[in-house]
């Protein structure tokens, strides 16, 4: 891991993500790419003009550079290599293209979701980024004065199509020195016997030379409740899961999260595209 992208709108949530990215960058000798997206309504741009001719675009780009300069004076960024970029795109497209252009290893972004894991990841911008990003996306909801991951829950159905994302998750766990807790949630609608689930998970892990993990089968009313309840039970530091491209993170869920699980969603979540 050498390059970390942090999309920012200069909000408190974005700064929470930047603080985590800074800790990772200092620990693992990474460079940080700060990206601010100026979204200009397309109806204001005709075929013969460019964004550079729009007064709004010029103004907001200059303003963003001033905000970058102020941001880079923060103590927690001292000693780090920071690259700043202002782009004119839809947010998820700008992030996708920046990742491709600069070979980004990890996207760290803030979320202001307040109603649990599903709402945290199925918000308009965050969901689009998670759905389209080929790069792992770490979603941070709150401030973490010390971001350290000892226990990392990876939730999956452990079918063969998830091996690509699992390999990415293993690489991230190794970088962090974290213990993996492999989790398969059993629900009434998609019931699998414990013996069958256990066999599937053991077979799934045979292709990977990684021994610092546990196998866990957890019964709950829905997948997201099972993920949150299990993570709470072991006081996990991070939750990881696979995404299915155009189907998005919502493909993973099959219900809503009740209000008593809201606090559990304070845990960071990292997604890996299949």
XYZ file of N, CA and C in Angstrom:
822
model
N 0.844 -1.198 0.000
C 0.000 0.000 0.000
C 0.875 1.243 0.000
N 0.796 2.003 -1.102
C 1.655 3.175 -1.238
C 0.895 4.477 -1.483
N -0.323 4.365 -2.043
C -1.068 5.572 -2.392
C -2.498 5.494 -1.856
N -2.886 6.524 -1.107
C -4.218 6.574 -0.503
C -4.958 7.797 -1.049
N -6.163 7.582 -1.537
C -6.996 8.679 -2.030
C -8.043 9.043 -0.984
N -8.134 10.342 -0.687
C -9.153 10.823 0.243
C -10.009 11.873 -0.468
N -11.233 11.520 -0.879
C -12.136 12.521 -1.435
C -12.600 13.440 -0.306
N -12.655 14.741 -0.560
C -13.055 15.646 0.512
C -13.974 16.745 0.012
N -14.965 17.060 0.815
C -15.785 18.252 0.600
C -15.529 19.246 1.730
N -14.435 18.997 2.462
C -13.975 19.835 3.571
C -14.945 19.828 4.757
N -15.749 18.785 4.837
C -16.690 18.634 5.955
C -15.998 17.918 7.112
N -16.666 17.867 8.243
C -16.144 17.154 9.410
C -15.979 15.671 9.113
N -16.952 15.093 8.382
C -16.878 13.671 8.048
C -15.671 13.371 7.152
N -15.422 14.258 6.200
C -14.274 14.069 5.310
C -12.968 14.197 6.078
N -12.929 15.094 7.053
C -11.700 15.250 7.837
C -11.471 14.037 8.740
N -12.545 13.434 9.225
C -12.391 12.195 9.998
C -11.703 11.126 9.148
N -12.095 11.043 7.876
C -11.477 10.087 6.966
C -10.017 10.449 6.712
N -9.737 11.729 6.572
C -8.368 12.177 6.305
C -7.448 11.868 7.491
N -7.968 12.008 8.698
C -7.165 11.706 9.889
C -6.785 10.224 9.924
N -7.723 9.362 9.544
C -7.418 7.923 9.476
C -6.395 7.660 8.377
N -6.596 8.282 7.223
C -5.656 8.113 6.112
C -4.257 8.572 6.513
N -4.175 9.655 7.269
C -2.879 10.175 7.710
C -2.176 9.180 8.623
N -2.939 8.542 9.512
C -2.344 7.539 10.400
C -1.816 6.356 9.601
N -2.596 5.906 8.626
C -2.157 4.801 7.776
C -0.923 5.196 6.969
N -0.921 6.428 6.465
C 0.193 6.895 5.637
C 1.489 6.962 6.441
N 1.399 7.417 7.687
C 2.596 7.516 8.521
C 3.123 6.133 8.892
N 2.217 5.226 9.164
C 2.622 3.876 9.569
C 3.208 3.084 8.409
N 2.653 3.282 7.215
C 3.032 2.433 6.078
C 3.747 3.214 4.966
N 4.183 4.431 5.289
C 4.969 5.234 4.344
C 4.228 5.437 3.020
N 3.014 5.942 3.114
C 2.177 6.162 1.930
C 2.106 7.647 1.570
N 1.751 7.914 0.322
C 1.424 9.265 -0.113
C -0.093 9.416 -0.107
N -0.560 10.638 0.169
C -1.996 10.911 0.208
C -2.377 11.795 -0.978
N -3.427 11.392 -1.663
C -3.988 12.182 -2.753
C -5.330 12.746 -2.278
N -5.387 14.061 -2.139
C -6.627 14.725 -1.755
C -7.394 15.103 -3.015
N -8.676 14.788 -3.049
C -9.486 15.070 -4.229
C -10.754 15.808 -3.829
N -10.967 16.954 -4.451
C -12.219 17.683 -4.280
C -12.928 17.729 -5.623
N -14.180 17.360 -5.618
C -14.974 17.348 -6.849
C -15.905 18.549 -6.863
N -15.834 19.338 -7.943
C -16.775 20.439 -8.163
C -17.818 19.928 -9.141
N -19.027 19.786 -8.669
C -20.094 19.271 -9.530
C -20.843 20.431 -10.174
N -20.740 20.519 -11.485
C -21.438 21.555 -12.244
C -22.577 20.900 -13.015
N -23.809 21.415 -12.888
C -24.930 20.828 -13.635
C -24.638 20.803 -15.136
N -24.845 19.670 -15.771
C -24.491 19.504 -17.176
C -25.297 20.409 -18.103
N -26.481 20.828 -17.672
C -27.276 21.690 -18.558
C -26.646 23.062 -18.735
N -25.647 23.377 -17.887
C -24.968 24.661 -18.013
C -23.809 24.603 -18.999
N -23.507 23.405 -19.487
C -22.377 23.244 -20.403
C -22.901 22.845 -21.779
N -22.630 23.671 -22.802
C -23.026 23.277 -24.146
C -21.837 22.668 -24.878
N -22.093 22.158 -26.052
C -21.074 21.402 -26.779
C -19.875 22.258 -27.184
N -20.037 23.579 -27.271
C -18.959 24.449 -27.740
C -18.194 25.115 -26.603
N -18.630 24.893 -25.373
C -17.962 25.526 -24.236
C -17.214 24.492 -23.425
N -16.462 24.962 -22.451
C -15.759 24.048 -21.554
C -16.003 24.488 -20.131
N -15.667 23.610 -19.200
C -15.829 23.959 -17.791
C -15.020 25.202 -17.429
N -13.869 25.362 -18.084
C -12.990 26.483 -17.751
C -13.622 27.831 -18.072
N -14.655 27.827 -18.909
C -15.327 29.073 -19.266
C -16.459 29.414 -18.312
N -16.745 28.524 -17.381
C -17.847 28.758 -16.457
C -17.359 29.501 -15.223
N -17.907 30.662 -14.945
C -17.472 31.420 -13.759
C -17.603 30.625 -12.471
N -18.679 29.823 -12.352
C -18.875 29.037 -11.128
C -17.739 28.038 -10.942
N -17.339 27.379 -12.027
C -16.283 26.374 -11.942
C -14.964 27.010 -11.537
N -14.621 28.127 -12.169
C -13.367 28.812 -11.858
C -13.351 29.255 -10.399
N -14.461 29.807 -9.942
C -14.538 30.282 -8.563
C -14.366 29.140 -7.576
N -15.093 28.053 -7.775
C -15.051 26.942 -6.820
C -13.716 26.202 -6.854
N -13.072 26.174 -8.012
C -11.757 25.546 -8.087
C -10.717 26.366 -7.317
N -10.771 27.687 -7.465
C -9.854 28.550 -6.715
C -10.120 28.448 -5.212
N -11.383 28.399 -4.843
C -11.753 28.267 -3.440
C -11.245 26.950 -2.866
N -11.363 25.874 -3.648
C -10.906 24.564 -3.188
C -9.402 24.569 -2.938
N -8.642 25.200 -3.819
C -7.189 25.251 -3.628
C -6.826 26.023 -2.354
N -7.575 27.075 -2.042
C -7.339 27.801 -0.792
C -7.641 26.909 0.412
N -8.713 26.147 0.314
C -9.072 25.242 1.410
C -8.044 24.131 1.568
N -7.488 23.667 0.448
C -6.415 22.673 0.505
C -5.203 23.223 1.252
N -4.838 24.456 0.956
C -3.669 25.060 1.594
C -3.868 25.147 3.100
N -5.076 25.511 3.519
C -5.365 25.582 4.958
C -5.343 24.195 5.582
N -5.892 23.221 4.855
C -5.966 21.855 5.372
C -4.577 21.256 5.565
N -3.684 21.544 4.629
C -2.345 20.947 4.670
C -1.474 21.487 5.805
N -1.949 22.518 6.504
C -1.195 23.037 7.658
C -1.534 22.290 8.945
N -2.489 21.371 8.885
C -2.905 20.634 10.086
C -1.738 19.801 10.621
N -1.635 19.751 11.929
C -0.530 19.023 12.563
C -0.488 17.557 12.158
N -1.660 16.930 12.026
C -1.673 15.487 11.759
C -1.194 15.142 10.347
N -1.000 16.162 9.489
C -0.506 15.914 8.137
C 0.978 16.249 7.983
N 1.589 16.733 9.047
C 2.996 17.122 8.962
C 3.886 15.916 8.623
N 4.818 16.155 7.705
C 5.757 15.113 7.316
C 5.248 14.188 6.232
N 4.011 14.364 5.800
C 3.431 13.498 4.774
C 3.521 14.141 3.387
N 3.611 13.291 2.375
C 3.566 13.771 0.994
C 2.099 13.870 0.590
N 1.652 15.093 0.281
C 0.248 15.344 -0.053
C 0.144 15.866 -1.479
N -0.707 15.232 -2.264
C -1.008 15.720 -3.611
C -2.450 16.218 -3.605
N -2.688 17.375 -4.206
C -4.056 17.889 -4.232
C -4.590 17.939 -5.658
N -5.864 17.602 -5.794
C -6.506 17.611 -7.107
C -7.916 18.170 -6.966
N -8.276 19.044 -7.903
C -9.652 19.515 -8.008
C -10.151 19.075 -9.369
N -11.312 18.446 -9.395
C -11.818 17.899 -10.648
C -13.268 18.309 -10.839
N -13.697 18.276 -12.090
C -15.073 18.612 -12.440
C -15.738 17.356 -12.993
N -16.485 16.698 -12.159
C -17.068 15.407 -12.523
C -18.225 15.129 -11.573
N -18.952 14.075 -11.871
C -19.768 13.479 -10.828
C -18.792 12.825 -9.845
N -19.141 12.814 -8.566
C -18.193 12.384 -7.549
C -17.650 10.984 -7.813
N -18.523 10.034 -8.078
C -18.045 8.657 -8.213
C -17.186 8.485 -9.462
N -17.479 9.252 -10.517
C -16.668 9.177 -11.730
C -15.290 9.792 -11.493
N -15.260 10.911 -10.766
C -13.992 11.558 -10.466
C -13.079 10.676 -9.635
N -13.663 9.994 -8.659
C -12.880 9.088 -7.814
C -12.383 7.907 -8.626
N -13.251 7.338 -9.445
C -12.876 6.198 -10.277
C -11.710 6.558 -11.201
N -11.799 7.705 -11.866
C -10.758 8.098 -12.816
C -9.455 8.453 -12.107
N -9.538 9.070 -10.945
C -8.326 9.402 -10.187
C -7.615 8.132 -9.738
N -8.365 7.150 -9.319
C -7.768 5.866 -8.912
C -7.018 5.233 -10.077
N -7.631 5.265 -11.249
C -6.992 4.676 -12.423
C -5.734 5.443 -12.802
N -5.825 6.757 -12.812
C -4.722 7.603 -13.266
C -3.492 7.482 -12.372
N -3.713 7.393 -11.066
C -2.595 7.427 -10.119
C -2.331 6.078 -9.441
N -2.980 5.031 -9.914
C -2.777 3.691 -9.343
C -2.975 3.689 -7.826
N -4.117 4.199 -7.406
C -4.439 4.302 -5.977
C -4.666 2.910 -5.395
N -4.138 2.696 -4.191
C -4.270 1.405 -3.518
C -5.476 1.332 -2.589
N -5.896 2.480 -2.060
C -6.986 2.496 -1.086
C -7.690 3.849 -1.133
N -9.016 3.824 -1.121
C -9.820 5.035 -0.993
C -10.344 5.095 0.441
N -10.130 6.225 1.105
C -10.667 6.418 2.450
C -11.632 7.588 2.385
N -12.880 7.355 2.707
C -13.866 8.430 2.607
C -14.797 8.455 3.805
N -15.281 9.648 4.113
C -16.174 9.822 5.245
C -17.611 9.564 4.861
N -18.411 9.276 5.858
C -19.845 9.084 5.656
C -20.592 9.776 6.776
N -21.691 10.432 6.429
C -22.518 11.048 7.474
C -23.772 10.236 7.731
N -23.732 8.952 7.318
C -24.875 8.080 7.582
C -25.171 8.005 9.070
N -26.437 8.103 9.433
C -26.793 8.124 10.853
C -27.719 6.986 11.246
N -28.071 6.130 10.298
C -29.075 5.111 10.599
C -28.587 3.692 10.369
N -27.318 3.460 10.678
C -26.828 2.100 10.608
C -26.029 1.801 9.355
N -25.619 0.551 9.246
C -24.700 0.133 8.189
C -25.309 0.278 6.808
N -26.555 -0.127 6.638
C -27.152 -0.076 5.304
C -27.236 1.360 4.805
N -27.718 2.274 5.661
C -27.819 3.666 5.271
C -26.448 4.290 5.084
N -25.482 3.791 5.851
C -24.121 4.310 5.745
C -23.534 4.011 4.376
N -23.863 2.859 3.823
C -23.266 2.437 2.566
C -24.182 2.597 1.361
N -25.436 2.863 1.555
C -26.346 3.001 0.434
C -26.803 4.447 0.296
N -25.981 5.373 0.774
C -26.205 6.784 0.512
C -25.829 7.060 -0.934
N -26.293 8.160 -1.482
C -26.134 8.414 -2.911
C -24.680 8.391 -3.363
N -23.816 9.179 -2.714
C -22.427 9.256 -3.165
C -21.610 8.048 -2.727
N -21.704 7.691 -1.450
C -20.897 6.578 -0.950
C -21.237 5.290 -1.666
N -22.523 5.059 -1.882
C -22.948 3.817 -2.553
C -22.410 3.753 -3.969
N -22.439 4.881 -4.681
C -21.939 4.894 -6.056
C -20.443 4.635 -6.099
N -19.714 5.204 -5.155
C -18.269 4.978 -5.105
C -17.982 3.513 -4.818
N -18.654 2.971 -3.811
C -18.462 1.567 -3.439
C -18.805 0.652 -4.607
N -19.870 0.997 -5.319
C -20.348 0.145 -6.411
C -19.416 0.168 -7.618
N -18.811 1.320 -7.896
C -18.023 1.453 -9.121
C -16.527 1.290 -8.909
N -16.062 1.391 -7.677
C -14.622 1.414 -7.437
C -13.993 0.031 -7.562
N -12.948 -0.052 -8.381
C -12.148 -1.269 -8.453
C -11.191 -1.334 -7.266
N -10.980 -0.181 -6.646
C -10.061 -0.039 -5.513
C -10.819 -0.243 -4.208
N -10.239 -0.922 -3.215
C -10.919 -1.046 -1.915
C -11.288 0.323 -1.341
N -12.474 0.395 -0.750
C -12.978 1.652 -0.188
C -13.195 1.479 1.315
N -12.489 2.279 2.106
C -12.631 2.276 3.557
C -13.535 3.434 3.948
N -14.686 3.120 4.547
C -15.668 4.133 4.912
C -15.562 4.424 6.412
N -15.314 5.697 6.717
C -15.139 6.141 8.099
C -16.311 7.033 8.495
N -16.940 6.715 9.608
C -18.099 7.487 10.033
C -17.770 8.478 11.142
N -16.852 8.098 12.022
C -16.538 8.931 13.182
C -15.043 9.192 13.281
N -14.664 10.040 14.212
C -13.252 10.329 14.422
C -12.583 9.163 15.147
N -11.400 8.801 14.705
C -10.614 7.747 15.341
C -9.255 8.326 15.709
N -9.108 8.653 16.982
C -7.840 9.257 17.416
C -6.685 8.283 17.221
N -6.973 6.995 17.350
C -5.957 5.981 17.102
C -6.597 4.863 16.294
N -6.284 4.822 15.006
C -6.870 3.815 14.128
C -5.975 2.581 14.115
N -6.384 1.581 14.825
C -5.622 0.333 14.899
C -6.597 -0.822 14.744
N -6.286 -1.737 13.843
C -7.180 -2.861 13.578
C -6.539 -4.150 14.060
N -7.089 -4.697 15.129
C -6.650 -5.997 15.635
C -7.582 -7.105 15.152
N -8.888 -6.813 15.165
C -9.892 -7.816 14.788
C -10.699 -7.311 13.595
N -10.612 -8.050 12.501
C -11.176 -7.655 11.218
C -12.194 -8.712 10.788
N -13.474 -8.348 10.765
C -14.538 -9.261 10.341
C -14.700 -9.176 8.828
N -14.627 -10.327 8.161
C -14.882 -10.363 6.720
C -16.134 -11.201 6.494
N -17.222 -10.543 6.089
C -18.506 -11.216 5.881
C -18.670 -11.571 4.414
N -19.087 -12.807 4.151
C -19.216 -13.272 2.770
C -20.128 -14.496 2.735
N -20.508 -14.891 1.501
C -21.201 -16.176 1.349
C -20.193 -17.286 1.049
N -18.914 -16.891 0.829
C -17.798 -17.823 0.627
C -18.003 -18.759 -0.560
N -18.599 -18.186 -1.606
C -18.662 -18.883 -2.878
C -17.433 -18.488 -3.696
N -17.146 -19.236 -4.738
C -15.904 -19.035 -5.492
C -15.752 -17.616 -6.034
N -16.859 -16.962 -6.391
C -16.769 -15.623 -6.972
C -16.213 -14.609 -5.972
N -16.232 -14.938 -4.689
C -15.737 -14.013 -3.672
C -14.241 -14.148 -3.404
N -13.573 -15.079 -4.074
C -12.150 -15.304 -3.793
C -11.281 -14.103 -4.171
N -11.648 -13.404 -5.227
C -10.880 -12.230 -5.637
C -10.922 -11.151 -4.561
N -12.113 -10.889 -4.043
C -12.240 -9.856 -3.009
C -11.615 -10.320 -1.698
N -11.699 -11.610 -1.424
C -11.084 -12.138 -0.202
C -9.563 -11.986 -0.248
N -8.991 -12.210 -1.419
C -7.539 -12.049 -1.577
C -7.130 -10.608 -1.271
N -7.936 -9.645 -1.722
C -7.662 -8.230 -1.435
C -7.790 -7.958 0.065
N -8.796 -8.574 0.688
C -8.997 -8.389 2.126
C -7.828 -8.963 2.918
N -7.318 -10.119 2.485
C -6.156 -10.718 3.152
C -4.939 -9.804 3.070
N -4.731 -9.210 1.910
C -3.594 -8.299 1.739
C -3.710 -7.127 2.698
N -4.921 -6.609 2.839
C -5.143 -5.474 3.742
C -4.931 -5.902 5.191
N -5.401 -7.089 5.543
C -5.225 -7.597 6.907
C -3.744 -7.787 7.224
N -2.985 -8.278 6.262
C -1.552 -8.476 6.471
C -0.827 -7.153 6.666
N -1.226 -6.149 5.899
C -0.627 -4.811 6.045
C -0.886 -4.271 7.449
N -2.096 -4.489 7.950
C -2.478 -3.963 9.262
C -2.048 -4.858 10.419
N -1.644 -6.101 10.101
C -1.318 -7.047 11.163
C -2.548 -7.495 11.924
N -3.688 -7.562 11.231
C -4.969 -7.871 11.879
C -5.293 -9.357 11.817
N -6.111 -9.795 12.773
C -6.648 -11.143 12.756
C -7.982 -11.120 12.022
N -8.173 -12.049 11.086
C -9.407 -12.114 10.312
C -10.428 -13.005 11.009
N -11.657 -12.547 11.023
C -12.768 -13.352 11.529
C -13.732 -13.557 10.365
N -13.637 -14.716 9.728
C -14.480 -15.003 8.575
C -15.894 -15.303 9.060
N -16.857 -14.597 8.458
C -18.231 -14.672 8.964
C -19.214 -15.009 7.851
N -19.978 -16.064 8.088
C -21.109 -16.393 7.220
C -22.369 -16.306 8.063
N -23.290 -15.442 7.641
C -24.526 -15.233 8.402
C -25.621 -16.118 7.828
N -26.238 -16.892 8.699
C -27.347 -17.772 8.334
C -28.653 -17.047 8.621
N -29.556 -16.991 7.648
C -30.846 -16.334 7.850
C -31.973 -17.311 7.527
N -33.168 -17.040 8.020
C -34.294 -17.942 7.735
C -34.567 -18.100 6.241
N -34.353 -17.017 5.480
C -34.645 -17.060 4.046
C -33.583 -17.801 3.242
N -32.363 -17.805 3.760
C -31.257 -18.473 3.060
C -30.521 -19.367 4.047
N -31.232 -20.363 4.524
C -30.681 -21.224 5.563
C -29.723 -22.251 4.983
N -28.577 -22.386 5.641
C -27.587 -23.415 5.310
C -27.214 -24.111 6.615
N -27.139 -25.407 6.605
C -26.789 -26.100 7.846
C -25.376 -25.712 8.272
N -25.119 -25.790 9.570
C -23.799 -25.421 10.086
C -22.702 -26.286 9.471
N -22.988 -27.582 9.295
C -21.992 -28.495 8.717
C -21.656 -28.095 7.284
N -22.665 -27.763 6.501
C -22.450 -27.377 5.105
C -21.710 -26.044 5.026
N -22.098 -25.101 5.877
C -21.451 -23.784 5.891
C -19.994 -23.910 6.305
N -19.751 -24.717 7.316
C -18.385 -24.903 7.813
C -17.492 -25.546 6.737
N -18.020 -26.537 6.050
C -17.271 -27.193 4.982
C -16.972 -26.234 3.834
N -17.963 -25.423 3.486
C -17.767 -24.458 2.401
C -16.680 -23.449 2.753
N -16.686 -22.964 3.992
C -15.700 -21.967 4.414
C -14.297 -22.560 4.495
N -14.208 -23.797 4.982
C -12.888 -24.443 5.063
C -12.312 -24.689 3.674
N -13.154 -25.132 2.759
C -12.712 -25.362 1.383
C -12.298 -24.053 0.730
N -13.045 -22.990 1.028
C -12.779 -21.663 0.465
C -11.385 -21.162 0.842
N -10.975 -21.434 2.081
C -9.699 -20.900 2.583
C -8.488 -21.742 2.195
N -8.712 -22.922 1.629
C -7.606 -23.829 1.313
C -6.617 -23.251 0.308
N -7.098 -22.352 -0.555
C -6.243 -21.808 -1.612
C -5.364 -20.650 -1.144
N -5.489 -20.277 0.136
C -4.785 -19.089 0.613
C -3.857 -19.446 1.774
N -2.612 -18.984 1.659
C -1.619 -19.248 2.713
C -1.722 -18.176 3.794
N -2.798 -18.226 4.552
C -3.037 -17.265 5.631
C -3.670 -18.023 6.785
N -3.038 -17.988 7.931
C -3.508 -18.822 9.048
C -4.087 -18.030 10.212
N -3.983 -16.713 10.139
C -4.425 -15.881 11.259
C -5.908 -15.530 11.097
N -6.759 -16.555 11.217
C -8.182 -16.309 11.029
C -9.013 -17.287 11.862
N -10.275 -16.932 12.057
C -11.247 -17.828 12.680
C -12.419 -18.001 11.713
N -13.121 -19.119 11.851
C -14.302 -19.379 11.032
C -15.536 -19.268 11.924
N -16.519 -18.488 11.470
C -17.685 -18.207 12.297
C -18.965 -18.290 11.471
N -19.940 -19.021 12.013
C -21.271 -19.092 11.414
C -22.234 -18.501 12.434
N -22.984 -17.495 11.992
C -23.818 -16.742 12.932
C -25.252 -16.707 12.417
N -26.207 -17.073 13.272
C -27.615 -17.081 12.900
C -28.288 -15.780 13.308
N -29.013 -15.181 12.358
C -29.741 -13.952 12.684
C -30.886 -13.784 11.695
N -31.694 -12.768 11.920
C -32.877 -12.565 11.092
C -32.548 -12.017 9.711
N -31.438 -11.287 9.599
C -31.011 -10.761 8.307
C -29.493 -10.718 8.288
N -28.936 -10.600 7.098
C -27.484 -10.595 6.977
C -26.876 -9.409 7.701
N -27.433 -8.214 7.466
C -26.830 -7.035 8.089
C -26.916 -7.060 9.608
N -28.011 -7.587 10.147
C -28.100 -7.707 11.609
C -27.064 -8.697 12.122
N -26.890 -9.782 11.386
C -25.888 -10.768 11.793
C -24.489 -10.195 11.768
N -24.169 -9.435 10.718
C -22.849 -8.809 10.617
C -22.625 -7.861 11.784
N -23.612 -7.020 12.056
C -23.456 -6.029 13.115
C -23.413 -6.677 14.498
N -24.286 -7.659 14.732
C -24.334 -8.309 16.046
C -23.076 -9.122 16.318
N -22.596 -9.853 15.317
C -21.368 -10.611 15.509
C -20.194 -9.672 15.755
N -20.098 -8.616 14.964
C -19.002 -7.650 15.122
C -19.028 -7.012 16.506
N -20.228 -6.747 16.989
C -20.366 -6.210 18.338
C -19.906 -7.227 19.381
N -20.219 -8.490 19.148
C -19.913 -9.527 20.143
C -18.421 -9.736 20.340
N -17.622 -9.465 19.303
C -16.171 -9.630 19.442
C -15.459 -8.278 19.504
N -16.252 -7.204 19.532
C -15.706 -5.843 19.566
C -14.734 -5.620 18.402
N -15.187 -5.945 17.205
C -14.353 -5.837 16.005
C -13.967 -4.388 15.731
N -12.802 -4.207 15.144
C -12.313 -2.872 14.802
C -12.690 -2.475 13.380
N -13.011 -3.466 12.548
C -13.275 -3.201 11.135
C -14.157 -4.302 10.567
N -15.072 -3.904 9.673
C -15.932 -4.857 8.976
C -15.611 -4.783 7.490
N -15.392 -5.939 6.879
C -15.118 -5.985 5.447
C -16.141 -6.851 4.738
N -16.420 -6.516 3.481
C -17.365 -7.302 2.699
C -17.122 -7.090 1.214
N -17.674 -7.980 0.424
C -17.560 -7.901 -1.025
C -18.713 -7.088 -1.593
N -18.465 -6.464 -2.759
C -19.547 -5.805 -3.489
C -19.629 -6.417 -4.873
N -20.795 -6.248 -5.509
C -21.063 -6.933 -6.765
C -21.239 -5.958 -7.931
N -20.369 -5.003 -8.056
C -20.417 -4.103 -9.211
C -21.729 -3.375 -9.342
N -22.387 -3.530 -10.487
C -23.580 -2.738 -10.763
C -24.734 -3.073 -9.824
N -24.687 -4.250 -9.214
C -25.739 -4.581 -8.266
C -25.592 -3.807 -6.963
N -24.366 -3.376 -6.699
C -24.149 -2.509 -5.550
C -24.198 -3.217 -4.223
N -23.948 -2.446 -3.196
C -23.913 -2.979 -1.844
C -25.295 -3.462 -1.414
N -26.342 -2.886 -2.014
C -27.694 -3.278 -1.607
C -27.974 -4.743 -1.912
N -27.214 -5.327 -2.854
C -27.362 -6.756 -3.153
C -27.025 -7.602 -1.928
N -26.198 -7.050 -1.072
C -25.739 -7.795 0.092
C -26.798 -7.850 1.182
N -27.711 -6.868 1.162
C -28.660 -6.741 2.261
C -30.059 -7.230 1.885
N -30.813 -7.630 2.893
C -32.185 -8.061 2.618
C -33.108 -7.651 3.757
N -32.937 -6.457 4.243
C -33.804 -5.980 5.312
C -33.339 -4.632 5.799
N -33.945 -4.140 6.864
C -33.558 -2.849 7.420
C -32.965 -3.064 8.798
N -32.156 -2.109 9.211
C -31.499 -2.210 10.521
C -32.317 -1.450 11.545
N -32.592 -2.086 12.655
C -33.386 -1.426 13.680
C -32.557 -0.396 14.430
N -33.238 0.495 15.135
C -32.579 1.639 15.770
C -31.568 1.228 16.829
N -31.745 0.066 17.424
C -30.814 -0.334 18.488
C -29.453 -0.736 17.937
N -29.317 -0.836 16.594
C -28.029 -1.184 15.991
C -27.284 0.037 15.465
N -27.863 1.220 15.619
C -27.250 2.416 15.060
C -25.837 2.618 15.591
N -25.652 2.479 16.889
C -24.329 2.710 17.477
C -23.289 1.723 16.974
N -23.712 0.532 16.612
C -22.773 -0.474 16.118
C -22.150 -0.035 14.793
N -22.861 0.801 14.044
C -22.377 1.228 12.738
C -21.236 2.240 12.842
N -20.814 2.548 14.053
C -19.662 3.420 14.210
C -18.387 2.747 13.738
N -18.436 1.437 13.602
C -17.252 0.727 13.134
C -16.959 1.071 11.670
N -15.680 1.220 11.340
C -15.322 1.434 9.944
C -15.693 0.205 9.109
N -15.977 0.442 7.843
C -16.336 -0.634 6.916
C -15.456 -0.515 5.681
N -14.905 -1.628 5.213
C -14.112 -1.628 3.983
C -14.737 -2.593 2.992
N -14.836 -2.157 1.740
C -15.466 -2.983 0.715
C -14.458 -3.332 -0.375
N -14.623 -4.534 -0.909
C -13.751 -5.049 -1.959
C -14.609 -5.542 -3.097
N -14.362 -5.038 -4.298
C -15.196 -5.422 -5.424
C -14.834 -6.822 -5.915
N -15.861 -7.610 -6.211
C -15.659 -8.957 -6.756
C -15.204 -8.850 -8.215
